[in-house]
Short mmCIF file of C-alpha atoms and ligand atoms in Angstrom, two decimals:
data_model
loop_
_atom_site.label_atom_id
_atom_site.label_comp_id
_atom_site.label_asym_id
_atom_site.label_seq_id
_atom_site.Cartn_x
_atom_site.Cartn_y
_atom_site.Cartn_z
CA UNK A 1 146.19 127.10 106.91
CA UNK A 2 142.92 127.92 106.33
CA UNK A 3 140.57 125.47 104.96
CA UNK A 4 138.81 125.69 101.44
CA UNK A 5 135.07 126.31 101.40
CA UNK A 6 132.82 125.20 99.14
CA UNK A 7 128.97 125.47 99.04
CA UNK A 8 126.75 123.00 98.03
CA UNK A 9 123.08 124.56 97.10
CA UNK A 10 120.55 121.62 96.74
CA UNK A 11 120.46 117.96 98.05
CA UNK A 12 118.98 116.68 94.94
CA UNK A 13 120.64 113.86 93.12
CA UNK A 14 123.71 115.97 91.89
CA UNK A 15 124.14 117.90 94.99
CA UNK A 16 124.16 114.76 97.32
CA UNK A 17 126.70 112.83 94.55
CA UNK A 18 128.97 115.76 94.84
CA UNK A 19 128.93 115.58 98.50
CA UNK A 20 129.74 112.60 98.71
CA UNK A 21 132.69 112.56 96.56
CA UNK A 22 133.87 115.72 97.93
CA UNK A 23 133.67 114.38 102.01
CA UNK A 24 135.35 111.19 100.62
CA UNK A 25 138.42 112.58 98.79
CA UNK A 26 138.87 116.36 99.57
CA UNK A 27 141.49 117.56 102.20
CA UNK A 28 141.32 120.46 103.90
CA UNK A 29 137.58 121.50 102.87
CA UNK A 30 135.11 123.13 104.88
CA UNK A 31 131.70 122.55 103.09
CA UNK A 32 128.25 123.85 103.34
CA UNK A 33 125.35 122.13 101.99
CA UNK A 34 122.32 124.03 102.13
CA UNK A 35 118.56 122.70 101.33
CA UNK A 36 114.84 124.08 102.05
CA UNK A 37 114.06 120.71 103.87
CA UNK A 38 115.34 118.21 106.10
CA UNK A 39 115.39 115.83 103.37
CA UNK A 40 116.64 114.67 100.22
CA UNK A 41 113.72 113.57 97.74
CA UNK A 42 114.01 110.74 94.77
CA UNK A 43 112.09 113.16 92.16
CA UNK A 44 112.15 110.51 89.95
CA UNK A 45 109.30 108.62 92.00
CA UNK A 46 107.17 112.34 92.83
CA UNK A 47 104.38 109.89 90.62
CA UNK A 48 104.13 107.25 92.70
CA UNK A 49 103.21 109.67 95.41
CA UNK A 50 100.94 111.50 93.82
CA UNK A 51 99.05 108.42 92.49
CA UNK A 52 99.09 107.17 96.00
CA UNK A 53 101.06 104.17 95.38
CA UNK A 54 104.15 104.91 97.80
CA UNK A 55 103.80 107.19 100.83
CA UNK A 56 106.40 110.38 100.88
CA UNK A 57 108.53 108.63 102.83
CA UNK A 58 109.54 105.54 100.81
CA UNK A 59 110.99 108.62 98.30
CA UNK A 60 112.96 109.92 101.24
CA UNK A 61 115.49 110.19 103.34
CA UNK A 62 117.22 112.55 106.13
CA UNK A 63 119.64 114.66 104.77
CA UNK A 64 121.40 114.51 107.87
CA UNK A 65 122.11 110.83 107.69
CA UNK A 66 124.80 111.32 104.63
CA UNK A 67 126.55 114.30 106.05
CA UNK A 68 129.47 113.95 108.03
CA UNK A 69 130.08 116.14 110.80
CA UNK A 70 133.47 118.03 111.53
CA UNK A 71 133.48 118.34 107.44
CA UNK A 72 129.77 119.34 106.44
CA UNK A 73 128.06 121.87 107.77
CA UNK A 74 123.97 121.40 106.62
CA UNK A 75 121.95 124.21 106.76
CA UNK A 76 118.15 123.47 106.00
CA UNK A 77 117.27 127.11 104.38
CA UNK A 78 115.53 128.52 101.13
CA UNK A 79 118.37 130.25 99.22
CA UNK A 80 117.35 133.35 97.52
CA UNK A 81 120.26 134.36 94.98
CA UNK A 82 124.11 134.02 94.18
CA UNK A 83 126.36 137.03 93.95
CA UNK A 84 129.19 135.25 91.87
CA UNK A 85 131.46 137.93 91.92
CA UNK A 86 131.85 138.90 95.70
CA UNK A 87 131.75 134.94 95.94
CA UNK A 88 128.18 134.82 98.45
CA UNK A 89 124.62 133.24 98.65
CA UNK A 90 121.78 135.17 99.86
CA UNK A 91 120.11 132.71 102.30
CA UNK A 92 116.61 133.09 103.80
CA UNK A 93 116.49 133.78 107.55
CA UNK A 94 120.21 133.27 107.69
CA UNK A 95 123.87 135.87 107.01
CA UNK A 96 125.30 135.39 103.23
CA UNK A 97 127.59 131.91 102.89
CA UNK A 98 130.81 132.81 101.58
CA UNK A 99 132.77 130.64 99.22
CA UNK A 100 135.31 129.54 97.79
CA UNK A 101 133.99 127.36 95.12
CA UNK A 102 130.65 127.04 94.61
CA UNK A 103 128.26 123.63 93.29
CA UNK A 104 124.66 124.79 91.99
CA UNK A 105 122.37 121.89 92.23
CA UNK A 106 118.95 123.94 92.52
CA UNK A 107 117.22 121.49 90.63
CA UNK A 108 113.87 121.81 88.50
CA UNK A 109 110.44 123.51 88.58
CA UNK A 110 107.28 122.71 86.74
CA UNK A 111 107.09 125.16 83.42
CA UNK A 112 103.57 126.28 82.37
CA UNK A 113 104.87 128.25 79.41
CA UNK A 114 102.59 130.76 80.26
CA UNK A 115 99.36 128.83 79.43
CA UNK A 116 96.52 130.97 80.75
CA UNK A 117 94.94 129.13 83.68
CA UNK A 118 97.68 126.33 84.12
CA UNK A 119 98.53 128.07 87.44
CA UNK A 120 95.88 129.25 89.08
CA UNK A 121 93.57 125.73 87.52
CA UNK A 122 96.57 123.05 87.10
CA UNK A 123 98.39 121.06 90.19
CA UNK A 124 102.04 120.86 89.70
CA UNK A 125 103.65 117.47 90.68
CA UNK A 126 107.56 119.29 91.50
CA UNK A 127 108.00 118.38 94.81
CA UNK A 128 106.79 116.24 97.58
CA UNK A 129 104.60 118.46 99.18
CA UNK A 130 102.82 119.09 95.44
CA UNK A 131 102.82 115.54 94.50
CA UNK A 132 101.12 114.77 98.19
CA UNK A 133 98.71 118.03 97.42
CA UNK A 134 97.80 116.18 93.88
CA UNK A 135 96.86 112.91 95.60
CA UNK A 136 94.75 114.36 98.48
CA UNK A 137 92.92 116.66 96.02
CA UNK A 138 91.96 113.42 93.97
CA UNK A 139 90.52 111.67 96.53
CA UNK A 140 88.58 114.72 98.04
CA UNK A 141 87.18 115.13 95.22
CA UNK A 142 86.33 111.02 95.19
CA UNK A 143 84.96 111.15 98.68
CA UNK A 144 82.80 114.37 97.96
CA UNK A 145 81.23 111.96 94.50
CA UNK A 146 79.54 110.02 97.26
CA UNK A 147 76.74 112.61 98.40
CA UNK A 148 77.70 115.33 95.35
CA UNK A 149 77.60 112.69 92.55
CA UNK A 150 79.53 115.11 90.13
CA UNK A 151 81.01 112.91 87.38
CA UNK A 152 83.84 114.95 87.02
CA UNK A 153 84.86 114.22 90.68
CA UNK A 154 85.91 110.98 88.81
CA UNK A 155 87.88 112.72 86.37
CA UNK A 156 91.80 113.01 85.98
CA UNK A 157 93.09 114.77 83.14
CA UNK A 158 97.21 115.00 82.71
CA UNK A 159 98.37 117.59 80.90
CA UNK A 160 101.58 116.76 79.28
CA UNK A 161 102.48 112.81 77.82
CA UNK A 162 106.20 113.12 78.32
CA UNK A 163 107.72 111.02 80.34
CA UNK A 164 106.40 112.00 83.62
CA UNK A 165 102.63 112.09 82.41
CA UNK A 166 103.11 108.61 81.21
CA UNK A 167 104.84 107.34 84.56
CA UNK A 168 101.75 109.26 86.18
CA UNK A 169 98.82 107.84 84.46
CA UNK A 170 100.40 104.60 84.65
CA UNK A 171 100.79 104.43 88.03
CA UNK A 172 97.09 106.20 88.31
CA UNK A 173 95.81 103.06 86.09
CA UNK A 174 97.05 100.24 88.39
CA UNK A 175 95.23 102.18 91.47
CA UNK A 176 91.57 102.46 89.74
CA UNK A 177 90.02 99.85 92.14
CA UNK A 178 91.29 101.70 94.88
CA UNK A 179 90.23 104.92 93.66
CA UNK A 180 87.06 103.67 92.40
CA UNK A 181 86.12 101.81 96.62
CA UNK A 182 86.74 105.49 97.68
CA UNK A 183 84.25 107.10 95.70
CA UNK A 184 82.02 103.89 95.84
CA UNK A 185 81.48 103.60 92.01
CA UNK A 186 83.01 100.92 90.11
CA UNK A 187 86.90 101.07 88.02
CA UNK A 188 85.44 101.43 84.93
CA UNK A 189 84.08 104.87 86.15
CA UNK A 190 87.01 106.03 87.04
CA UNK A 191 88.11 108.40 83.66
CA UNK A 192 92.33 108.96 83.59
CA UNK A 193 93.13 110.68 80.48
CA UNK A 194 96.47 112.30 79.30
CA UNK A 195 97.02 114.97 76.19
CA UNK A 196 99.87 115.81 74.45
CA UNK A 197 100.16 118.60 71.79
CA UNK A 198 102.93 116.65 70.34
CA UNK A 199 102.03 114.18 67.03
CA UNK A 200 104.14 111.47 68.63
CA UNK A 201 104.67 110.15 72.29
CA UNK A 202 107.89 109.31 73.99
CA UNK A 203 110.38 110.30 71.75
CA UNK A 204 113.25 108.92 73.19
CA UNK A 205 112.35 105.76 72.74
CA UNK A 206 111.66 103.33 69.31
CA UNK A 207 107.40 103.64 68.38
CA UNK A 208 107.07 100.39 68.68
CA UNK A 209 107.35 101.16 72.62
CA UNK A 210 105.25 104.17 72.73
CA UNK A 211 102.68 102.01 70.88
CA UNK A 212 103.21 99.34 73.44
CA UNK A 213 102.75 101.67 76.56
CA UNK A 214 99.74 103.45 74.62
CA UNK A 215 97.93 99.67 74.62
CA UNK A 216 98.85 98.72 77.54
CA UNK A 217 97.33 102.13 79.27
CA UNK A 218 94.45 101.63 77.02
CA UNK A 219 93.88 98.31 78.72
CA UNK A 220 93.80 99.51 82.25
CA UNK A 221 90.72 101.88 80.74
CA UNK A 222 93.79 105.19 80.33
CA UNK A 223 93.46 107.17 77.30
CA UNK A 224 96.61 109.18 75.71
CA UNK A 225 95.81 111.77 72.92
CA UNK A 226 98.34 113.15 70.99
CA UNK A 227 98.02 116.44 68.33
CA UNK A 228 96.17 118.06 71.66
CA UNK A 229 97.78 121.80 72.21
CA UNK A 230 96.37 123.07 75.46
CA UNK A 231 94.81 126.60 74.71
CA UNK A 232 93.96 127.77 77.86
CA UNK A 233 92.75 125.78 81.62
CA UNK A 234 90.02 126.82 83.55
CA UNK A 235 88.07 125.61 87.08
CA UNK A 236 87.17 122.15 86.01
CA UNK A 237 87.93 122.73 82.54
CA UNK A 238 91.41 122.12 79.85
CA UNK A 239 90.72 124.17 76.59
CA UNK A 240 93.10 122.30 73.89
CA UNK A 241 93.23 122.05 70.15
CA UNK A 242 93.13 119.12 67.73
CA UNK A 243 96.49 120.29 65.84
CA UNK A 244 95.46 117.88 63.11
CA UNK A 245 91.50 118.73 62.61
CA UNK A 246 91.86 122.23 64.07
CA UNK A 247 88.66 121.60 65.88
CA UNK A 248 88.38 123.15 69.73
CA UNK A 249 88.11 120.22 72.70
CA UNK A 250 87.06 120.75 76.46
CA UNK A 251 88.01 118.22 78.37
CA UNK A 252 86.05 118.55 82.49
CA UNK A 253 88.08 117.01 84.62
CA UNK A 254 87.96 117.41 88.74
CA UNK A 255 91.80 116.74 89.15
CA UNK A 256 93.21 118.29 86.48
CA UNK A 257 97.69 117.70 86.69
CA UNK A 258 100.12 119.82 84.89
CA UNK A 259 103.11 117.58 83.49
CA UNK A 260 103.62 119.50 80.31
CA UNK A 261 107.68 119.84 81.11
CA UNK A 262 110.23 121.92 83.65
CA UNK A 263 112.62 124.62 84.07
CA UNK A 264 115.58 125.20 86.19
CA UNK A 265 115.26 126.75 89.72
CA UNK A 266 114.22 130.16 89.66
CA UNK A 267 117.28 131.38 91.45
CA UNK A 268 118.98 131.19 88.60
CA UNK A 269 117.08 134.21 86.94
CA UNK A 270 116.78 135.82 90.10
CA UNK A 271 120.34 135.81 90.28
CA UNK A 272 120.81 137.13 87.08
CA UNK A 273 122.65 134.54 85.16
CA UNK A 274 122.35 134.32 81.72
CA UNK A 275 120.44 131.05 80.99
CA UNK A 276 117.50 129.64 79.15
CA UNK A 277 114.27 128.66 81.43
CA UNK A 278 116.90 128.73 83.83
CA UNK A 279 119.29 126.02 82.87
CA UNK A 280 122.63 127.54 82.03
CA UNK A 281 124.84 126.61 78.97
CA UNK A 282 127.89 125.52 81.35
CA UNK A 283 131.78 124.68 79.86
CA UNK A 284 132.70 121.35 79.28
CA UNK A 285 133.79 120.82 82.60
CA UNK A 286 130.47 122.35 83.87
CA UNK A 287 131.75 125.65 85.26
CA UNK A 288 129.62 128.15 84.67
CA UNK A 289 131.51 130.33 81.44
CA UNK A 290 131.96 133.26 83.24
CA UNK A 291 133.49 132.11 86.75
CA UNK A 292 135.89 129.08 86.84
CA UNK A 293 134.98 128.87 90.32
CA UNK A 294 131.31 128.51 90.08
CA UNK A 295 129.87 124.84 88.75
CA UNK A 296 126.52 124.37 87.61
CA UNK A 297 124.98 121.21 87.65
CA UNK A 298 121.67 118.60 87.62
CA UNK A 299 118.59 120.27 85.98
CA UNK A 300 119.84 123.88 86.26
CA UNK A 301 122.74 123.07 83.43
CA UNK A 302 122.20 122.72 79.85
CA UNK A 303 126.06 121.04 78.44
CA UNK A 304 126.40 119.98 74.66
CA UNK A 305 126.47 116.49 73.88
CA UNK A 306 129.21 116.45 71.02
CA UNK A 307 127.44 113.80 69.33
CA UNK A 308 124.12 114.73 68.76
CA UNK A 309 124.83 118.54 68.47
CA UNK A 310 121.92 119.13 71.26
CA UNK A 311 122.22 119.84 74.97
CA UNK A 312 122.19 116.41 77.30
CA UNK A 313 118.00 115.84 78.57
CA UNK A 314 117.93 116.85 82.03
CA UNK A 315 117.93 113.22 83.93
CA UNK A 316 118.63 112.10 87.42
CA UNK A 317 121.65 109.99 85.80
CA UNK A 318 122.61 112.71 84.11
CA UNK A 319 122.77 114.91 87.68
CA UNK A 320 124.27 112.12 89.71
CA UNK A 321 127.14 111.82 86.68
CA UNK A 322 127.80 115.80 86.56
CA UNK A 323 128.04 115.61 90.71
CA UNK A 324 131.09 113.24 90.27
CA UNK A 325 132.76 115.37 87.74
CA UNK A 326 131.99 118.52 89.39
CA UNK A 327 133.33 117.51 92.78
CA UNK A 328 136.76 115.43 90.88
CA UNK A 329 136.97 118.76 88.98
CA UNK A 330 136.78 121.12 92.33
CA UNK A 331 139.28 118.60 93.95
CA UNK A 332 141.91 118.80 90.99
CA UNK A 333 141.33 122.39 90.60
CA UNK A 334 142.33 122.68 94.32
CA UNK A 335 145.75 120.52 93.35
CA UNK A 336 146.53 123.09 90.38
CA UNK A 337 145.45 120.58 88.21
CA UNK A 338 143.35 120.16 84.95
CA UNK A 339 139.83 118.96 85.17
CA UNK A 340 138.22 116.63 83.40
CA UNK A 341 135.61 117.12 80.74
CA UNK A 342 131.97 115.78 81.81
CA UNK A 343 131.10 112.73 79.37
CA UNK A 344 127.88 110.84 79.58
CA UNK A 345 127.28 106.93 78.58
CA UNK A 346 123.65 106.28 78.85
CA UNK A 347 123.12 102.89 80.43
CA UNK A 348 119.55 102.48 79.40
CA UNK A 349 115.81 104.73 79.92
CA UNK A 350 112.97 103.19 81.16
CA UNK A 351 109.51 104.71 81.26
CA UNK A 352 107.46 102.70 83.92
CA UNK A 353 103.41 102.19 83.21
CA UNK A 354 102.67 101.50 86.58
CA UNK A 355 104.53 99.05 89.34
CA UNK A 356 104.78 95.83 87.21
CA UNK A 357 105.12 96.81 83.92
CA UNK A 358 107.22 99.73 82.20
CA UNK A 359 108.99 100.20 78.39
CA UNK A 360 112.77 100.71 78.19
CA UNK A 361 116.34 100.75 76.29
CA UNK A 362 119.25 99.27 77.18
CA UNK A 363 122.92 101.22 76.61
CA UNK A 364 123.38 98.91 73.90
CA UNK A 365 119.95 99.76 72.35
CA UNK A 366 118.44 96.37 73.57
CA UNK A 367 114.56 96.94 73.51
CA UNK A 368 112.58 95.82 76.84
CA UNK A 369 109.15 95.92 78.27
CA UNK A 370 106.61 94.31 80.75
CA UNK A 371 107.80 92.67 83.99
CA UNK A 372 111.62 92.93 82.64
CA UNK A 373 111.68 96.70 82.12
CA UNK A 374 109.94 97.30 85.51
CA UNK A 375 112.40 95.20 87.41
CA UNK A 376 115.30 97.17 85.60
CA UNK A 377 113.46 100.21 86.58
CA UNK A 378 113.64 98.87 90.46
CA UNK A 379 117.18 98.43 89.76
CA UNK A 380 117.91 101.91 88.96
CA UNK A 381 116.36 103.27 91.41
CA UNK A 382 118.03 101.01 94.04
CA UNK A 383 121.31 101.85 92.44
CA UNK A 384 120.52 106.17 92.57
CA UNK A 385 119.78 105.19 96.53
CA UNK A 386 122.55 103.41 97.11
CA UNK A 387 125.16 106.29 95.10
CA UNK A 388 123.22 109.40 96.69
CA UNK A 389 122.51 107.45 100.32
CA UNK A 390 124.96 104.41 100.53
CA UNK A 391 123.86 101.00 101.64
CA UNK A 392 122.01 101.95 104.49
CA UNK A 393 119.23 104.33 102.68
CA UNK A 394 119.61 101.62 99.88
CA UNK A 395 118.60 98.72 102.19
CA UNK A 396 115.79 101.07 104.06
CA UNK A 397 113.80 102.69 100.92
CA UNK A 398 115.07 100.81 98.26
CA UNK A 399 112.84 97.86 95.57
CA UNK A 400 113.13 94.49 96.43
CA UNK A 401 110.38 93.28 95.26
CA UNK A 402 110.91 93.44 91.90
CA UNK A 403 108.42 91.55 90.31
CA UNK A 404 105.21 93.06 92.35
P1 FAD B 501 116.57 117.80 92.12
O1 FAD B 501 116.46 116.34 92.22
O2 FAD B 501 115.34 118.57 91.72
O3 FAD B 501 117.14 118.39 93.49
C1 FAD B 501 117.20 119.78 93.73
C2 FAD B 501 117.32 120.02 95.23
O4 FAD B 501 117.43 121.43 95.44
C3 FAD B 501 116.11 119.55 96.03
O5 FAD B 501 116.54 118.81 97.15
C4 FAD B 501 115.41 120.84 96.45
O6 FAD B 501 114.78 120.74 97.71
C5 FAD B 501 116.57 121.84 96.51
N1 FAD B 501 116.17 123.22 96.25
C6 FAD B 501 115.54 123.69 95.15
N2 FAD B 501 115.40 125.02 95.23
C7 FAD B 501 115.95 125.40 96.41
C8 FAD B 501 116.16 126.65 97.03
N3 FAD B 501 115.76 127.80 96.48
N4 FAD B 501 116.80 126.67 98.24
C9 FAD B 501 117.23 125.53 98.83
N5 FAD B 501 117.07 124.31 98.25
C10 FAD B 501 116.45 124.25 97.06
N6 FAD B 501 115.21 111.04 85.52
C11 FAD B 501 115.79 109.85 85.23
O7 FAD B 501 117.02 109.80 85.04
N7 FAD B 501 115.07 108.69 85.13
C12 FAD B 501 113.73 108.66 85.40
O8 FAD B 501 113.10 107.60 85.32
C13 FAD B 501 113.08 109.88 85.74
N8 FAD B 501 111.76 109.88 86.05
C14 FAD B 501 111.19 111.03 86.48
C15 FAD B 501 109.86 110.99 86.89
C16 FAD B 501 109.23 112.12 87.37
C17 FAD B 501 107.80 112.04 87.85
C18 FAD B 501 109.96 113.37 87.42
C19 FAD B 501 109.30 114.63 87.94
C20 FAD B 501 111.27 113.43 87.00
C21 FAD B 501 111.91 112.27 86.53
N9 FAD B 501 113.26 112.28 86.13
C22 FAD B 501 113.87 111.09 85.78
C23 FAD B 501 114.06 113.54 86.10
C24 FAD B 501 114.86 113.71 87.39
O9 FAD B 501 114.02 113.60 88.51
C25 FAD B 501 115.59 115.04 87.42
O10 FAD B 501 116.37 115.18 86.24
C26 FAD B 501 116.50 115.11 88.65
O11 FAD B 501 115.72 115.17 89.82
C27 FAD B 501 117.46 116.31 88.61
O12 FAD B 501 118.33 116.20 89.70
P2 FAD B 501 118.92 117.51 90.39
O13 FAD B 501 119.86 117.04 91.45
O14 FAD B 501 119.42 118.45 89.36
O15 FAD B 501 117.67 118.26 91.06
#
């Protein structure tokens, strides 16, 4: 009998969780996972890279090492488009995949909403290569301070205070003496701001918090504004307005970071599915509405949440949660049975402010911060290792450290 195939098309957090899953309790599969690169990437730490805290590889590991051979088949390509309906993926340099059932795990891509300037002027953190291209532009620009003495080689600006702005200059803020040695000037010199057109930060967690990270920042010499809509960014240069005073602000900056928020891979669009910035409104059981075949998941999905009316954020827990379902619902789908429907119990968020310190809520809507909220954070991200890697990757690249 011939075997099923499925096709995996990312080895992000929901791809590799569906793997998994799928080489642990499917019979009779044949699956192809396909990635651009060799390895799988823990997106949720592209900051830490960028700040130059961690280098790439403590956020990675060899896709290779969690595929098992004789089921999976990895092919590391760029995939260019989906043809749903004759059941293929266009794949660079390679002949179409066929399939049989098919997991979309694409991922995300930084979103400049069409801001004039963001970019040609703005660095996007999205990937590892970008986040490494953000750090090594920083400190050229530190290194060139020495003869050039341009203040606004010293100069960060973030555009964007969600949540990965805030885990950015936070991590930024706990590396100012290091920065600062580089360009032979002293911390204090060292200028890290973030804007936000938004009149509140961090939504998604009590103010109390935001307040808390907002001092804490400020005390490690970090501003946050919020009310600042970017207008336009040039060479050097972000053109926002004060959305309370209405008054025009340029803020020079040598680095200048776009974090302002993401869309869904652009194969989606190029693909021609219907979606919105490329995240698809998927069933309950995240197949995509208009082939039972075909599951969308991870940032590329948009499902409702029942409760609050609104599509689930697009999280790393969320991905790693819609790879199980998507894989369980492949399997029973193969056994003529019904799926299940994807449900999500939040566990707890937590925004770190560098390596030590960090603001976050538990499931149970326990409030935490400081030293306990980073080590929480640590355990997290030990726990996405160990689900998308196992213990070795877990043991290798995870945070044991948790209190430094
Ligand atoms: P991804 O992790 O983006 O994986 C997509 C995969 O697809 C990648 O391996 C990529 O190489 C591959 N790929 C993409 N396009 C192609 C193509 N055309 N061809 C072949 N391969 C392709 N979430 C949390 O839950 N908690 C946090 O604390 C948190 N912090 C974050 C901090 C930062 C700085 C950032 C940027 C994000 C953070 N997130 C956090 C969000 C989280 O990282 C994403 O929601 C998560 O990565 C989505 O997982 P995914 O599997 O859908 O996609």
């Amino acid at each position: 009998m011939a075997k099923t195939k499925i096709g995996i098309l990312g080895a992000g957090y929901a791809g590799l969780l569906a793997l998994k899953v799928l080489q642990s309790k499917a019979k009779d599969v044949e699956i192809t996972l396909i990635d651009r690169n060799s390895y799988h990437n823990e997106a949720t730490d592209y900051h830490e890279v960028a700040a130059g805290s961690v280098n790439a590889d403590k956020i990675t590991y060899q896709i290779s090492d969690v595929v098992k051979p004789g089921i999976t088949n990895f092919i590391q390509a760029t995939v260019t488009k989906i043809d749903k309906e004759a059941k293929t993926v266009e794949i660079e340099g390679h002949e179409p995949m066929t399939f049989d059932y098919l997991i979309v795990a694409l991922g995300f891509r930084s979103e400049t909403f069409g801001i004039k300037g963001a970019t040609e002027f703005a660095l996007p953190m999205d990937d590892v290569e970008s986040s490494e291209a953000v750090y090594k532009h920083f400190i050229a620009k530190l290194e060139d301070y020495r003869t050039s003495k341009n203040p606004d080689n010293l100069k960060v600006l973030i555009a964007g205070a969600g949540f990965t702005g805030m885990e950015l200059i936070g991590a930024m803020a706990e590396n100012k003496a290091k920065y600062a040695k580089i360009a032979g000037v002293t911390p204090d010199d060292i200028e890290l701001t973030c804007i936000d057109a938004a009149p509140s930060l961090l939504p998604m967690f009590p103010s109390d918090l935001a307040d808390y990270a907002v001092k804490r920042l400020a005390k490690r010499g970090a501003k946050v504004f919020t009310s600042r809509g970017i207008n336009e960014v040039k060479d050097g240069v972000v053109v926002a307005k004060n959305m309370e005073t209405n008054e025009i602000i340029e803020f020079s900056a040598g680095t200048i970071i776009w974090t302002t928020g993401v869309s869904g891979s652009d194969v989606i669009a190029n693909s021609g599915i219907e979606a919105r910035r490329n995240r698809v409104m998927v069933t309950s059981q995240l197949k995509d509405p208009e082939n039972d075949k075909v599951y969308i998941i991870g940032d590329v999905a948009a499902v409702m949440d029942a409760e609050s009316g609104r599509p689930y954020p697009t999280t790393a827990q969320i991905a790693l949660v819609m790879g199980h379902v998507a894989a369980m619902n492949i399997i029973a789908d193969m056994n003529g049975q019904e799926g299940e429907d994807f449900k999500y119990v939040s566990q707890g968020t937590v925004c770190s402010l560098g390596n030590t310190d960090a603001i976050g809520v538990l499931g149970n809507g326990t409030k935490v911060k400081g030293y306990v909220a980073s080590a929480l954070k640590k355990i997290i991200m030990n726990k996405s290792l160990w689900e998308t890697g196992g213990v070795k990757e877990m043991l290798a690249k995870g945070r044991f450290d948790l209190y430094h």
